[in-house]
Amino acid sequence: MRTLSAVAGLWMTLEGGFPGSRYPDTPEKFAELIVKANPWGVNDRYGVTREEWMRIGTVQSPYVGFGAGYGPALLALAMGFIGAVCLVGLWVLSVRPPDAWTPLTVFFIVNAIFNQTQAWLQPGPVLFAMGLCGTHILWQYFSFGARGQDQPLPGSNPVVKEV
């Protein structure tokens, strides 16, 4: 089911996405779209019926689901931004000592990279938590960085100390 969901989402993404009212937001609309479109002949080749598409209900992967709604350009932009925040988070983890806020950084990185079962890019409490965690990572980078650690921030000129 996840494979079929991913195929449908990839097809929807490559079709430019289905934003707003065009997005099949119910299992019935999703099944109707995919049965009618029959992306890459999947229905015929594997004997997938309308009832099976209704059971699948929607695109399940967070990234492919986002692309199915907004298209490949916004998906690439979102993935680039999320990837950059993950890299900054990894850098923050490597230069700052662990503190009570460290789990926020770890939560963001783990969800962004490994959580492919929950549509966390859709509105809801997990997206809110991810937003808070991402904001924390960026706050760490821009406000505190490596100051006091004698390490330059990524992308900045190293500070030369006079002896």
PDB file of C-alpha atoms in Angstrom:
ATOM      1  CA  MET A   1       0.000   0.000   0.000  1.00  0.00           C
ATOM      2  CA  ARG A   2       2.830   2.411   0.800  1.00  0.00           C
ATOM      3  CA  THR A   3       4.455   1.685  -2.542  1.00  0.00           C
ATOM      4  CA  LEU A   4       1.244   2.417  -4.416  1.00  0.00           C
ATOM      5  CA  SER A   5       0.764   5.558  -2.338  1.00  0.00           C
ATOM      6  CA  ALA A   6       4.295   6.682  -3.217  1.00  0.00           C
ATOM      7  CA  VAL A   7       3.704   5.965  -6.928  1.00  0.00           C
ATOM      8  CA  ALA A   8       0.506   8.027  -6.865  1.00  0.00           C
ATOM      9  CA  GLY A   9       2.258  10.846  -4.993  1.00  0.00           C
ATOM     10  CA  LEU A  10       5.217  10.839  -7.371  1.00  0.00           C
ATOM     11  CA  TRP A  11       2.859  10.993 -10.349  1.00  0.00           C
ATOM     12  CA  MET A  12       0.910  13.847  -8.744  1.00  0.00           C
ATOM     13  CA  THR A  13       4.175  15.703  -8.042  1.00  0.00           C
ATOM     14  CA  LEU A  14       5.439  15.269 -11.584  1.00  0.00           C
ATOM     15  CA  GLU A  15       2.082  16.495 -12.887  1.00  0.00           C
ATOM     16  CA  GLY A  16       2.836  19.799 -11.150  1.00  0.00           C
ATOM     17  CA  GLY A  17       0.978  19.116  -7.919  1.00  0.00           C
ATOM     18  CA  PHE A  18      -2.671  19.599  -7.062  1.00  0.00           C
ATOM     19  CA  PRO A  19      -2.830  22.713  -4.877  1.00  0.00           C
ATOM     20  CA  GLY A  20      -5.852  23.991  -2.995  1.00  0.00           C
ATOM     21  CA  SER A  21      -9.236  22.688  -4.048  1.00  0.00           C
ATOM     22  CA  ARG A  22      -7.672  20.470  -6.730  1.00  0.00           C
ATOM     23  CA  TYR A  23      -5.993  18.306  -4.074  1.00  0.00           C
ATOM     24  CA  PRO A  24      -7.850  15.017  -3.488  1.00  0.00           C
ATOM     25  CA  ASP A  25      -8.352  15.458   0.254  1.00  0.00           C
ATOM     26  CA  THR A  26     -10.693  12.520   0.819  1.00  0.00           C
ATOM     27  CA  PRO A  27     -10.195   8.830   0.044  1.00  0.00           C
ATOM     28  CA  GLU A  28     -13.039   9.032  -2.494  1.00  0.00           C
ATOM     29  CA  LYS A  29     -11.475  11.950  -4.395  1.00  0.00           C
ATOM     30  CA  PHE A  30      -8.048  10.307  -4.232  1.00  0.00           C
ATOM     31  CA  ALA A  31      -9.371   7.025  -5.605  1.00  0.00           C
ATOM     32  CA  GLU A  32     -11.338   8.813  -8.329  1.00  0.00           C
ATOM     33  CA  LEU A  33      -8.277  10.776  -9.489  1.00  0.00           C
ATOM     34  CA  ILE A  34      -5.903   7.816  -9.513  1.00  0.00           C
ATOM     35  CA  VAL A  35      -8.352   5.391 -11.137  1.00  0.00           C
ATOM     36  CA  LYS A  36      -9.176   7.930 -13.849  1.00  0.00           C
ATOM     37  CA  ALA A  37      -5.527   8.919 -14.462  1.00  0.00           C
ATOM     38  CA  ASN A  38      -4.087   5.390 -14.098  1.00  0.00           C
ATOM     39  CA  PRO A  39      -0.523   6.703 -13.593  1.00  0.00           C
ATOM     40  CA  TRP A  40       1.990   4.776 -15.659  1.00  0.00           C
ATOM     41  CA  GLY A  41      -0.585   1.978 -16.139  1.00  0.00           C
ATOM     42  CA  VAL A  42      -0.302   0.848 -12.499  1.00  0.00           C
ATOM     43  CA  ASN A  43      -3.981  -0.046 -12.200  1.00  0.00           C
ATOM     44  CA  ASP A  44      -3.917  -2.282 -15.260  1.00  0.00           C
ATOM     45  CA  ARG A  45      -0.482  -3.783 -14.684  1.00  0.00           C
ATOM     46  CA  TYR A  46      -1.075  -4.724 -11.028  1.00  0.00           C
ATOM     47  CA  GLY A  47      -4.861  -5.025 -10.993  1.00  0.00           C
ATOM     48  CA  VAL A  48      -5.357  -2.191  -8.493  1.00  0.00           C
ATOM     49  CA  THR A  49      -9.038  -1.403  -7.996  1.00  0.00           C
ATOM     50  CA  ARG A  50     -10.888   1.692  -6.871  1.00  0.00           C
ATOM     51  CA  GLU A  51     -11.568   0.004  -3.507  1.00  0.00           C
ATOM     52  CA  GLU A  52      -7.842  -0.527  -2.944  1.00  0.00           C
ATOM     53  CA  TRP A  53      -7.121   3.121  -3.762  1.00  0.00           C
ATOM     54  CA  MET A  54      -9.850   4.108  -1.299  1.00  0.00           C
ATOM     55  CA  ARG A  55      -8.204   1.956   1.397  1.00  0.00           C
ATOM     56  CA  ILE A  56      -4.885   3.688   0.677  1.00  0.00           C
ATOM     57  CA  GLY A  57      -6.752   6.971   1.028  1.00  0.00           C
ATOM     58  CA  THR A  58      -3.982   9.471   0.364  1.00  0.00           C
ATOM     59  CA  VAL A  59      -0.290   9.938  -0.289  1.00  0.00           C
ATOM     60  CA  GLN A  60       1.362   8.729   2.902  1.00  0.00           C
ATOM     61  CA  SER A  61       4.998   9.871   2.689  1.00  0.00           C
ATOM     62  CA  PRO A  62       5.480  13.390   4.079  1.00  0.00           C
ATOM     63  CA  TYR A  63       7.763  14.635   1.298  1.00  0.00           C
ATOM     64  CA  VAL A  64       5.914  13.020  -1.597  1.00  0.00           C
ATOM     65  CA  GLY A  65       2.620  14.151  -0.064  1.00  0.00           C
ATOM     66  CA  PHE A  66       3.905  17.737   0.040  1.00  0.00           C
ATOM     67  CA  GLY A  67       5.036  17.466  -3.592  1.00  0.00           C
ATOM     68  CA  ALA A  68       1.674  15.989  -4.610  1.00  0.00           C
ATOM     69  CA  GLY A  69       0.032  19.101  -3.274  1.00  0.00           C
ATOM     70  CA  TYR A  70       2.497  21.789  -4.311  1.00  0.00           C
ATOM     71  CA  GLY A  71       4.594  20.404  -7.147  1.00  0.00           C
ATOM     72  CA  PRO A  72       8.267  19.630  -7.676  1.00  0.00           C
ATOM     73  CA  ALA A  73       9.641  23.170  -7.384  1.00  0.00           C
ATOM     74  CA  LEU A  74       8.198  23.847  -3.930  1.00  0.00           C
ATOM     75  CA  LEU A  75       9.082  20.307  -2.857  1.00  0.00           C
ATOM     76  CA  ALA A  76      12.724  20.911  -3.843  1.00  0.00           C
ATOM     77  CA  LEU A  77      12.694  24.261  -2.039  1.00  0.00           C
ATOM     78  CA  ALA A  78      11.183  22.733   1.117  1.00  0.00           C
ATOM     79  CA  MET A  79      13.618  19.809   1.071  1.00  0.00           C
ATOM     80  CA  GLY A  80      16.545  22.173   0.588  1.00  0.00           C
ATOM     81  CA  PHE A  81      15.481  24.340   3.517  1.00  0.00           C
ATOM     82  CA  ILE A  82      14.782  21.346   5.765  1.00  0.00           C
ATOM     83  CA  GLY A  83      18.118  19.794   4.754  1.00  0.00           C
ATOM     84  CA  ALA A  84      19.943  23.028   5.559  1.00  0.00           C
ATOM     85  CA  VAL A  85      18.291  23.211   8.994  1.00  0.00           C
ATOM     86  CA  CYS A  86      19.319  19.574   9.599  1.00  0.00           C
ATOM     87  CA  LEU A  87      22.935  20.372   8.691  1.00  0.00           C
ATOM     88  CA  VAL A  88      22.943  23.412  10.974  1.00  0.00           C
ATOM     89  CA  GLY A  89      21.410  21.236  13.708  1.00  0.00           C
ATOM     90  CA  LEU A  90      24.139  18.641  13.303  1.00  0.00           C
ATOM     91  CA  TRP A  91      26.735  21.387  13.467  1.00  0.00           C
ATOM     92  CA  VAL A  92      25.134  22.836  16.623  1.00  0.00           C
ATOM     93  CA  LEU A  93      25.197  19.374  18.203  1.00  0.00           C
ATOM     94  CA  SER A  94      28.881  19.002  17.357  1.00  0.00           C
ATOM     95  CA  VAL A  95      30.074  22.343  18.791  1.00  0.00           C
ATOM     96  CA  ARG A  96      27.800  23.058  21.747  1.00  0.00           C
ATOM     97  CA  PRO A  97      27.697  21.023  24.924  1.00  0.00           C
ATOM     98  CA  PRO A  98      24.438  19.152  25.494  1.00  0.00           C
ATOM     99  CA  ASP A  99      21.821  21.016  27.496  1.00  0.00           C
ATOM    100  CA  ALA A 100      18.125  20.735  28.295  1.00  0.00           C
ATOM    101  CA  TRP A 101      17.238  21.996  24.795  1.00  0.00           C
ATOM    102  CA  THR A 102      19.323  19.446  22.873  1.00  0.00           C
ATOM    103  CA  PRO A 103      16.341  17.054  22.424  1.00  0.00           C
ATOM    104  CA  LEU A 104      14.639  19.708  20.259  1.00  0.00           C
ATOM    105  CA  THR A 105      17.494  19.546  17.778  1.00  0.00           C
ATOM    106  CA  VAL A 106      17.567  15.764  17.817  1.00  0.00           C
ATOM    107  CA  PHE A 107      13.758  15.576  17.396  1.00  0.00           C
ATOM    108  CA  PHE A 108      13.908  17.781  14.302  1.00  0.00           C
ATOM    109  CA  ILE A 109      16.753  15.872  12.661  1.00  0.00           C
ATOM    110  CA  VAL A 110      15.276  12.432  13.353  1.00  0.00           C
ATOM    111  CA  ASN A 111      11.826  13.407  12.076  1.00  0.00           C
ATOM    112  CA  ALA A 112      13.116  15.208   8.990  1.00  0.00           C
ATOM    113  CA  ILE A 113      15.357  12.331   7.940  1.00  0.00           C
ATOM    114  CA  PHE A 114      13.741   9.154   9.236  1.00  0.00           C
ATOM    115  CA  ASN A 115      10.030   9.782   9.832  1.00  0.00           C
ATOM    116  CA  GLN A 116       8.513   8.673   6.555  1.00  0.00           C
ATOM    117  CA  THR A 117       5.351   7.236   8.101  1.00  0.00           C
ATOM    118  CA  GLN A 118       3.648  10.337   9.454  1.00  0.00           C
ATOM    119  CA  ALA A 119       2.679  13.244   7.225  1.00  0.00           C
ATOM    120  CA  TRP A 120       4.415  15.796   9.432  1.00  0.00           C
ATOM    121  CA  LEU A 121       4.532  18.361   6.625  1.00  0.00           C
ATOM    122  CA  GLN A 122       0.750  18.670   6.875  1.00  0.00           C
ATOM    123  CA  PRO A 123      -0.928  21.053   9.334  1.00  0.00           C
ATOM    124  CA  GLY A 124      -1.167  19.631  12.827  1.00  0.00           C
ATOM    125  CA  PRO A 125       0.640  19.230  16.134  1.00  0.00           C
ATOM    126  CA  VAL A 126       3.718  17.472  14.696  1.00  0.00           C
ATOM    127  CA  LEU A 127       4.259  20.276  12.172  1.00  0.00           C
ATOM    128  CA  PHE A 128       3.938  22.760  15.036  1.00  0.00           C
ATOM    129  CA  ALA A 129       6.533  20.826  17.061  1.00  0.00           C
ATOM    130  CA  MET A 130       8.831  20.625  14.030  1.00  0.00           C
ATOM    131  CA  GLY A 131       8.475  24.368  13.529  1.00  0.00           C
ATOM    132  CA  LEU A 132       9.417  25.020  17.153  1.00  0.00           C
ATOM    133  CA  CYS A 133      12.403  22.694  16.903  1.00  0.00           C
ATOM    134  CA  GLY A 134      13.555  24.222  13.606  1.00  0.00           C
ATOM    135  CA  THR A 135      13.212  27.690  15.095  1.00  0.00           C
ATOM    136  CA  HIS A 136      15.294  26.558  18.074  1.00  0.00           C
ATOM    137  CA  ILE A 137      18.039  25.291  15.749  1.00  0.00           C
ATOM    138  CA  LEU A 138      18.119  28.537  13.789  1.00  0.00           C
ATOM    139  CA  TRP A 139      18.017  30.544  17.036  1.00  0.00           C
ATOM    140  CA  GLN A 140      21.039  28.604  18.292  1.00  0.00           C
ATOM    141  CA  TYR A 141      22.887  29.297  15.067  1.00  0.00           C
ATOM    142  CA  PHE A 142      22.106  32.995  14.693  1.00  0.00           C
ATOM    143  CA  SER A 143      22.038  34.046  18.337  1.00  0.00           C
ATOM    144  CA  PHE A 144      24.619  31.966  20.083  1.00  0.00           C
ATOM    145  CA  GLY A 145      26.522  29.984  17.481  1.00  0.00           C
ATOM    146  CA  ALA A 146      29.944  28.982  18.595  1.00  0.00           C
ATOM    147  CA  ARG A 147      30.662  32.149  20.536  1.00  0.00           C
ATOM    148  CA  GLY A 148      32.404  31.149  23.660  1.00  0.00           C
ATOM    149  CA  GLN A 149      33.486  27.925  21.990  1.00  0.00           C
ATOM    150  CA  ASP A 150      36.280  29.636  20.022  1.00  0.00           C
ATOM    151  CA  GLN A 151      34.868  28.141  16.832  1.00  0.00           C
ATOM    152  CA  PRO A 152      33.628  30.161  13.879  1.00  0.00           C
ATOM    153  CA  LEU A 153      30.069  29.807  12.635  1.00  0.00           C
ATOM    154  CA  PRO A 154      29.741  27.973   9.300  1.00  0.00           C
ATOM    155  CA  GLY A 155      30.036  30.481   6.490  1.00  0.00           C
ATOM    156  CA  SER A 156      31.761  33.116   8.606  1.00  0.00           C
ATOM    157  CA  ASN A 157      35.357  34.194   8.649  1.00  0.00           C
ATOM    158  CA  PRO A 158      37.330  32.664  11.487  1.00  0.00           C
ATOM    159  CA  VAL A 159      38.280  35.069  14.212  1.00  0.00           C
ATOM    160  CA  VAL A 160      41.986  35.703  14.433  1.00  0.00           C
ATOM    161  CA  LYS A 161      43.140  36.168  17.990  1.00  0.00           C
ATOM    162  CA  GLU A 162      46.181  38.161  18.793  1.00  0.00           C
ATOM    163  CA  VAL A 163      48.528  36.570  21.260  1.00  0.00           C
TER     164      VAL A 163
END
